[in-house]
């Protein structure tokens, strides 16, 4: 942890992975930041697209959920398996 | 049997894992790559997963259909390139009677398509590919 901030590991898949150019990005964000803040933190333009979901440490969460230092946060675009 | 596979799926082997002497019905869904020749010719689908969470979600689905339908579930999804006609997913549900087996299988497939973090990239005959 750095002063006043937390460090989280962001996981990216499929189209979002290709768009960002990485499958995993470690970012430091202010304490109190939420998964919904990571879209802008990654430098992605505009607001998150409709249907974007978030998971913290493998569990679905709301975009406004808390994140702890060291959390693993996945940004999950609409799934298309099956 | 719950999981992801880089190798071709063996439908019979997946079905065998839900055999139960008290279950008289097994419903099986096999999802395969479609050519869609009348739209934009597809040659293959390529699947990617958030593997740890995908397997956890599939296990949650198995628990759900056990609780709600009294069914045993097997669910295996392919990763990587799946050619036209090849199975991408096999879902088998066994239950004491056919109605519960059909309902459990459909419920499980619907939940897979909604909540399991797996994505497909569509490869077209013209050489292009796009995430679906």
PDB file of N, CA and C in Angstrom, chain A residues 6-73:
ATOM      1  N   UNK A   6      -4.550   2.453  -2.494  1.00  0.00           N
ATOM      2  CA  UNK A   6      -4.509   0.994  -2.469  1.00  0.00           C
ATOM      3  C   UNK A   6      -4.079   0.516  -3.851  1.00  0.00           C
ATOM      4  N   UNK A   7      -3.460  -0.648  -3.868  1.00  0.00           N
ATOM      5  CA  UNK A   7      -3.027  -1.226  -5.131  1.00  0.00           C
ATOM      6  C   UNK A   7      -3.879  -2.454  -5.421  1.00  0.00           C
ATOM      7  N   UNK A   8      -4.434  -2.503  -6.619  1.00  0.00           N
ATOM      8  CA  UNK A   8      -5.268  -3.639  -7.000  1.00  0.00           C
ATOM      9  C   UNK A   8      -4.781  -4.194  -8.333  1.00  0.00           C
ATOM     10  N   UNK A   9      -5.063  -5.476  -8.528  1.00  0.00           N
ATOM     11  CA  UNK A   9      -4.721  -6.150  -9.778  1.00  0.00           C
ATOM     12  C   UNK A   9      -5.998  -6.233 -10.614  1.00  0.00           C
ATOM     13  N   UNK A  10      -5.958  -5.655 -11.803  1.00  0.00           N
ATOM     14  CA  UNK A  10      -7.139  -5.651 -12.670  1.00  0.00           C
ATOM     15  C   UNK A  10      -6.962  -6.727 -13.736  1.00  0.00           C
ATOM     16  N   UNK A  11      -7.954  -7.601 -13.857  1.00  0.00           N
ATOM     17  CA  UNK A  11      -7.918  -8.665 -14.863  1.00  0.00           C
ATOM     18  C   UNK A  11      -8.835  -8.301 -16.021  1.00  0.00           C
ATOM     19  N   UNK A  12      -8.333  -8.528 -17.231  1.00  0.00           N
ATOM     20  CA  UNK A  12      -9.072  -8.156 -18.444  1.00  0.00           C
ATOM     21  C   UNK A  12      -9.122  -9.359 -19.382  1.00  0.00           C
ATOM     22  N   UNK A  13     -10.237  -9.502 -20.061  1.00  0.00           N
ATOM     23  CA  UNK A  13     -10.432 -10.675 -20.915  1.00  0.00           C
ATOM     24  C   UNK A  13     -11.003 -10.253 -22.272  1.00  0.00           C
ATOM     25  N   UNK A  14     -10.771 -11.119 -23.229  1.00  0.00           N
ATOM     26  CA  UNK A  14     -11.427 -11.045 -24.545  1.00  0.00           C
ATOM     27  C   UNK A  14     -11.267  -9.654 -25.178  1.00  0.00           C
ATOM     28  N   UNK A  15     -12.374  -9.029 -25.574  1.00  0.00           N
ATOM     29  CA  UNK A  15     -12.275  -7.758 -26.304  1.00  0.00           C
ATOM     30  C   UNK A  15     -11.621  -6.670 -25.456  1.00  0.00           C
ATOM     31  N   UNK A  16     -11.895  -6.680 -24.164  1.00  0.00           N
ATOM     32  CA  UNK A  16     -11.318  -5.640 -23.304  1.00  0.00           C
ATOM     33  C   UNK A  16      -9.811  -5.860 -23.118  1.00  0.00           C
ATOM     34  N   UNK A  17      -9.400  -7.113 -23.049  1.00  0.00           N
ATOM     35  CA  UNK A  17      -7.968  -7.429 -22.975  1.00  0.00           C
ATOM     36  C   UNK A  17      -7.259  -6.908 -24.223  1.00  0.00           C
ATOM     37  N   UNK A  18      -7.874  -7.154 -25.384  1.00  0.00           N
ATOM     38  CA  UNK A  18      -7.243  -6.690 -26.626  1.00  0.00           C
ATOM     39  C   UNK A  18      -7.226  -5.170 -26.698  1.00  0.00           C
ATOM     40  N   UNK A  19      -8.294  -4.552 -26.205  1.00  0.00           N
ATOM     41  CA  UNK A  19      -8.385  -3.091 -26.271  1.00  0.00           C
ATOM     42  C   UNK A  19      -7.323  -2.423 -25.398  1.00  0.00           C
ATOM     43  N   UNK A  20      -7.126  -2.982 -24.206  1.00  0.00           N
ATOM     44  CA  UNK A  20      -6.142  -2.401 -23.271  1.00  0.00           C
ATOM     45  C   UNK A  20      -4.726  -2.856 -23.625  1.00  0.00           C
ATOM     46  N   UNK A  21      -4.629  -4.045 -24.208  1.00  0.00           N
ATOM     47  CA  UNK A  21      -3.320  -4.554 -24.592  1.00  0.00           C
ATOM     48  C   UNK A  21      -2.646  -5.391 -23.523  1.00  0.00           C
ATOM     49  N   UNK A  22      -3.364  -5.662 -22.440  1.00  0.00           N
ATOM     50  CA  UNK A  22      -2.831  -6.474 -21.337  1.00  0.00           C
ATOM     51  C   UNK A  22      -3.952  -7.300 -20.736  1.00  0.00           C
ATOM     52  N   UNK A  23      -3.589  -8.468 -20.193  1.00  0.00           N
ATOM     53  CA  UNK A  23      -4.583  -9.280 -19.486  1.00  0.00           C
ATOM     54  C   UNK A  23      -4.597  -8.963 -17.990  1.00  0.00           C
ATOM     55  N   UNK A  24      -3.557  -8.280 -17.545  1.00  0.00           N
ATOM     56  CA  UNK A  24      -3.429  -8.003 -16.114  1.00  0.00           C
ATOM     57  C   UNK A  24      -2.728  -6.664 -15.969  1.00  0.00           C
ATOM     58  N   UNK A  25      -3.325  -5.785 -15.203  1.00  0.00           N
ATOM     59  CA  UNK A  25      -2.742  -4.463 -14.976  1.00  0.00           C
ATOM     60  C   UNK A  25      -2.793  -4.182 -13.477  1.00  0.00           C
ATOM     61  N   UNK A  26      -1.675  -3.786 -12.901  1.00  0.00           N
ATOM     62  CA  UNK A  26      -1.654  -3.425 -11.478  1.00  0.00           C
ATOM     63  C   UNK A  26      -1.723  -1.906 -11.391  1.00  0.00           C
ATOM     64  N   UNK A  27      -2.712  -1.420 -10.659  1.00  0.00           N
ATOM     65  CA  UNK A  27      -2.893   0.027 -10.549  1.00  0.00           C
ATOM     66  C   UNK A  27      -3.017   0.424  -9.085  1.00  0.00           C
ATOM     67  N   UNK A  28      -2.600   1.642  -8.816  1.00  0.00           N
ATOM     68  CA  UNK A  28      -2.800   2.226  -7.489  1.00  0.00           C
ATOM     69  C   UNK A  28      -3.888   3.273  -7.613  1.00  0.00           C
ATOM     70  N   UNK A  29      -4.852   3.167  -6.723  1.00  0.00           N
ATOM     71  CA  UNK A  29      -6.001   4.079  -6.749  1.00  0.00           C
ATOM     72  C   UNK A  29      -6.189   4.636  -5.342  1.00  0.00           C
ATOM     73  N   UNK A  30      -6.891   5.757  -5.223  1.00  0.00           N
ATOM     74  CA  UNK A  30      -7.121   6.308  -3.882  1.00  0.00           C
ATOM     75  C   UNK A  30      -7.913   5.338  -3.008  1.00  0.00           C
ATOM     76  N   UNK A  31      -7.615   5.344  -1.711  1.00  0.00           N
ATOM     77  CA  UNK A  31      -8.421   4.549  -0.781  1.00  0.00           C
ATOM     78  C   UNK A  31      -9.883   4.962  -0.954  1.00  0.00           C
ATOM     79  N   UNK A  32     -10.769   3.992  -0.964  1.00  0.00           N
ATOM     80  CA  UNK A  32     -12.185   4.302  -1.166  1.00  0.00           C
ATOM     81  C   UNK A  32     -12.619   4.170  -2.611  1.00  0.00           C
ATOM     82  N   UNK A  33     -11.655   3.992  -3.527  1.00  0.00           N
ATOM     83  CA  UNK A  33     -12.019   3.786  -4.931  1.00  0.00           C
ATOM     84  C   UNK A  33     -12.790   2.469  -5.050  1.00  0.00           C
ATOM     85  N   UNK A  34     -13.614   2.391  -6.072  1.00  0.00           N
ATOM     86  CA  UNK A  34     -14.466   1.214  -6.262  1.00  0.00           C
ATOM     87  C   UNK A  34     -14.173   0.575  -7.621  1.00  0.00           C
ATOM     88  N   UNK A  35     -14.673  -0.641  -7.847  1.00  0.00           N
ATOM     89  CA  UNK A  35     -14.460  -1.275  -9.158  1.00  0.00           C
ATOM     90  C   UNK A  35     -14.944  -0.409 -10.319  1.00  0.00           C
ATOM     91  N   UNK A  36     -16.007   0.345 -10.066  1.00  0.00           N
ATOM     92  CA  UNK A  36     -16.538   1.199 -11.125  1.00  0.00           C
ATOM     93  C   UNK A  36     -15.604   2.326 -11.523  1.00  0.00           C
ATOM     94  N   UNK A  37     -14.622   2.624 -10.684  1.00  0.00           N
ATOM     95  CA  UNK A  37     -13.659   3.689 -10.997  1.00  0.00           C
ATOM     96  C   UNK A  37     -12.537   3.206 -11.914  1.00  0.00           C
ATOM     97  N   UNK A  38     -12.412   1.891 -12.073  1.00  0.00           N
ATOM     98  CA  UNK A  38     -11.230   1.359 -12.764  1.00  0.00           C
ATOM     99  C   UNK A  38     -11.265   1.606 -14.267  1.00  0.00           C
ATOM    100  N   UNK A  39     -12.449   1.715 -14.840  1.00  0.00           N
ATOM    101  CA  UNK A  39     -12.563   1.974 -16.282  1.00  0.00           C
ATOM    102  C   UNK A  39     -11.779   3.243 -16.642  1.00  0.00           C
ATOM    103  N   UNK A  40     -12.065   4.306 -15.913  1.00  0.00           N
ATOM    104  CA  UNK A  40     -11.370   5.563 -16.190  1.00  0.00           C
ATOM    105  C   UNK A  40      -9.893   5.468 -15.789  1.00  0.00           C
ATOM    106  N   UNK A  41      -9.615   4.746 -14.703  1.00  0.00           N
ATOM    107  CA  UNK A  41      -8.234   4.628 -14.227  1.00  0.00           C
ATOM    108  C   UNK A  41      -7.353   3.942 -15.263  1.00  0.00           C
ATOM    109  N   UNK A  42      -7.953   3.064 -16.068  1.00  0.00           N
ATOM    110  CA  UNK A  42      -7.193   2.378 -17.115  1.00  0.00           C
ATOM    111  C   UNK A  42      -7.039   3.237 -18.368  1.00  0.00           C
ATOM    112  N   UNK A  43      -7.620   4.439 -18.307  1.00  0.00           N
ATOM    113  CA  UNK A  43      -7.498   5.332 -19.460  1.00  0.00           C
ATOM    114  C   UNK A  43      -8.490   5.030 -20.562  1.00  0.00           C
ATOM    115  N   UNK A  44      -9.508   4.238 -20.234  1.00  0.00           N
ATOM    116  CA  UNK A  44     -10.519   3.925 -21.246  1.00  0.00           C
ATOM    117  C   UNK A  44     -11.480   5.099 -21.373  1.00  0.00           C
ATOM    118  N   UNK A  45     -11.884   5.420 -22.584  1.00  0.00           N
ATOM    119  CA  UNK A  45     -12.690   6.623 -22.796  1.00  0.00           C
ATOM    120  C   UNK A  45     -14.152   6.442 -22.391  1.00  0.00           C
ATOM    121  N   UNK A  46     -14.771   7.549 -22.057  1.00  0.00           N
ATOM    122  CA  UNK A  46     -16.209   7.553 -21.787  1.00  0.00           C
ATOM    123  C   UNK A  46     -16.568   6.809 -20.525  1.00  0.00           C
ATOM    124  N   UNK A  47     -17.818   6.426 -20.471  1.00  0.00           N
ATOM    125  CA  UNK A  47     -18.303   5.679 -19.313  1.00  0.00           C
ATOM    126  C   UNK A  47     -18.273   4.189 -19.645  1.00  0.00           C
ATOM    127  N   UNK A  48     -18.244   3.343 -18.615  1.00  0.00           N
ATOM    128  CA  UNK A  48     -18.230   1.900 -18.884  1.00  0.00           C
ATOM    129  C   UNK A  48     -19.448   1.497 -19.719  1.00  0.00           C
ATOM    130  N   UNK A  49     -19.271   0.558 -20.638  1.00  0.00           N
ATOM    131  CA  UNK A  49     -20.383   0.162 -21.502  1.00  0.00           C
ATOM    132  C   UNK A  49     -21.477  -0.561 -20.725  1.00  0.00           C
ATOM    133  N   UNK A  50     -22.682  -0.482 -21.257  1.00  0.00           N
ATOM    134  CA  UNK A  50     -23.802  -1.215 -20.670  1.00  0.00           C
ATOM    135  C   UNK A  50     -23.444  -2.696 -20.619  1.00  0.00           C
ATOM    136  N   UNK A  51     -23.736  -3.287 -19.497  1.00  0.00           N
ATOM    137  CA  UNK A  51     -23.478  -4.729 -19.389  1.00  0.00           C
ATOM    138  C   UNK A  51     -22.138  -5.069 -18.779  1.00  0.00           C
ATOM    139  N   UNK A  52     -21.272  -4.076 -18.578  1.00  0.00           N
ATOM    140  CA  UNK A  52     -19.999  -4.380 -17.920  1.00  0.00           C
ATOM    141  C   UNK A  52     -20.271  -4.777 -16.464  1.00  0.00           C
ATOM    142  N   UNK A  53     -19.671  -5.895 -16.045  1.00  0.00           N
ATOM    143  CA  UNK A  53     -19.843  -6.366 -14.669  1.00  0.00           C
ATOM    144  C   UNK A  53     -18.474  -6.444 -14.011  1.00  0.00           C
ATOM    145  N   UNK A  54     -18.494  -6.547 -12.697  1.00  0.00           N
ATOM    146  CA  UNK A  54     -17.256  -6.546 -11.923  1.00  0.00           C
ATOM    147  C   UNK A  54     -17.233  -7.728 -10.961  1.00  0.00           C
ATOM    148  N   UNK A  55     -16.052  -8.274 -10.764  1.00  0.00           N
ATOM    149  CA  UNK A  55     -15.867  -9.322  -9.757  1.00  0.00           C
ATOM    150  C   UNK A  55     -14.627  -8.975  -8.945  1.00  0.00           C
ATOM    151  N   UNK A  56     -14.750  -9.091  -7.646  1.00  0.00           N
ATOM    152  CA  UNK A  56     -13.610  -8.888  -6.744  1.00  0.00           C
ATOM    153  C   UNK A  56     -13.274 -10.234  -6.113  1.00  0.00           C
ATOM    154  N   UNK A  57     -12.027 -10.637  -6.301  1.00  0.00           N
ATOM    155  CA  UNK A  57     -11.555 -11.924  -5.769  1.00  0.00           C
ATOM    156  C   UNK A  57     -12.508 -13.065  -6.130  1.00  0.00           C
ATOM    157  N   UNK A  58     -12.970 -13.032  -7.374  1.00  0.00           N
ATOM    158  CA  UNK A  58     -13.774 -14.138  -7.895  1.00  0.00           C
ATOM    159  C   UNK A  58     -15.248 -14.099  -7.579  1.00  0.00           C
ATOM    160  N   UNK A  59     -15.720 -13.001  -6.995  1.00  0.00           N
ATOM    161  CA  UNK A  59     -17.142 -12.898  -6.653  1.00  0.00           C
ATOM    162  C   UNK A  59     -17.750 -11.665  -7.318  1.00  0.00           C
ATOM    163  N   UNK A  60     -18.944 -11.845  -7.890  1.00  0.00           N
ATOM    164  CA  UNK A  60     -19.633 -10.710  -8.498  1.00  0.00           C
ATOM    165  C   UNK A  60     -19.869  -9.626  -7.453  1.00  0.00           C
ATOM    166  N   UNK A  61     -19.644  -8.389  -7.831  1.00  0.00           N
ATOM    167  CA  UNK A  61     -19.923  -7.261  -6.933  1.00  0.00           C
ATOM    168  C   UNK A  61     -20.566  -6.135  -7.732  1.00  0.00           C
ATOM    169  N   UNK A  62     -21.192  -5.206  -7.016  1.00  0.00           N
ATOM    170  CA  UNK A  62     -21.697  -3.990  -7.649  1.00  0.00           C
ATOM    171  C   UNK A  62     -20.519  -3.079  -7.971  1.00  0.00           C
ATOM    172  N   UNK A  63     -20.699  -2.179  -8.954  1.00  0.00           N
ATOM    173  CA  UNK A  63     -19.583  -1.277  -9.294  1.00  0.00           C
ATOM    174  C   UNK A  63     -19.146  -0.402  -8.131  1.00  0.00           C
ATOM    175  N   UNK A  64     -20.035  -0.171  -7.169  1.00  0.00           N
ATOM    176  CA  UNK A  64     -19.702   0.688  -6.035  1.00  0.00           C
ATOM    177  C   UNK A  64     -19.206  -0.066  -4.812  1.00  0.00           C
ATOM    178  N   UNK A  65     -18.918  -1.345  -4.972  1.00  0.00           N
ATOM    179  CA  UNK A  65     -18.475  -2.155  -3.824  1.00  0.00           C
ATOM    180  C   UNK A  65     -17.090  -1.712  -3.355  1.00  0.00           C
ATOM    181  N   UNK A  66     -16.771  -1.969  -2.107  1.00  0.00           N
ATOM    182  CA  UNK A  66     -15.425  -1.618  -1.616  1.00  0.00           C
ATOM    183  C   UNK A  66     -14.357  -2.532  -2.212  1.00  0.00           C
ATOM    184  N   UNK A  67     -13.140  -2.009  -2.272  1.00  0.00           N
ATOM    185  CA  UNK A  67     -11.984  -2.810  -2.702  1.00  0.00           C
ATOM    186  C   UNK A  67     -10.912  -2.679  -1.634  1.00  0.00           C
ATOM    187  N   UNK A  68     -10.335  -3.802  -1.273  1.00  0.00           N
ATOM    188  CA  UNK A  68      -9.231  -3.772  -0.313  1.00  0.00           C
ATOM    189  C   UNK A  68      -7.903  -3.703  -1.058  1.00  0.00           C
ATOM    190  N   UNK A  69      -6.887  -3.252  -0.361  1.00  0.00           N
ATOM    191  CA  UNK A  69      -5.534  -3.283  -0.918  1.00  0.00           C
ATOM    192  C   UNK A  69      -5.198  -4.730  -1.300  1.00  0.00           C
ATOM    193  N   UNK A  70      -4.659  -4.922  -2.483  1.00  0.00           N
ATOM    194  CA  UNK A  70      -4.291  -6.269  -2.926  1.00  0.00           C
ATOM    195  C   UNK A  70      -5.412  -7.042  -3.597  1.00  0.00           C
ATOM    196  N   UNK A  71      -6.579  -6.427  -3.742  1.00  0.00           N
ATOM    197  CA  UNK A  71      -7.713  -7.139  -4.353  1.00  0.00           C
ATOM    198  C   UNK A  71      -7.425  -7.451  -5.818  1.00  0.00           C
ATOM    199  N   UNK A  72      -8.045  -8.522  -6.274  1.00  0.00           N
ATOM    200  CA  UNK A  72      -7.991  -8.886  -7.691  1.00  0.00           C
ATOM    201  C   UNK A  72      -9.366  -8.558  -8.271  1.00  0.00           C
ATOM    202  N   UNK A  73      -9.407  -7.622  -9.205  1.00  0.00           N
ATOM    203  CA  UNK A  73     -10.678  -7.119  -9.712  1.00  0.00           C
ATOM    204  C   UNK A  73     -10.789  -7.417 -11.200  1.00  0.00           C
TER     205      UNK A  73
END
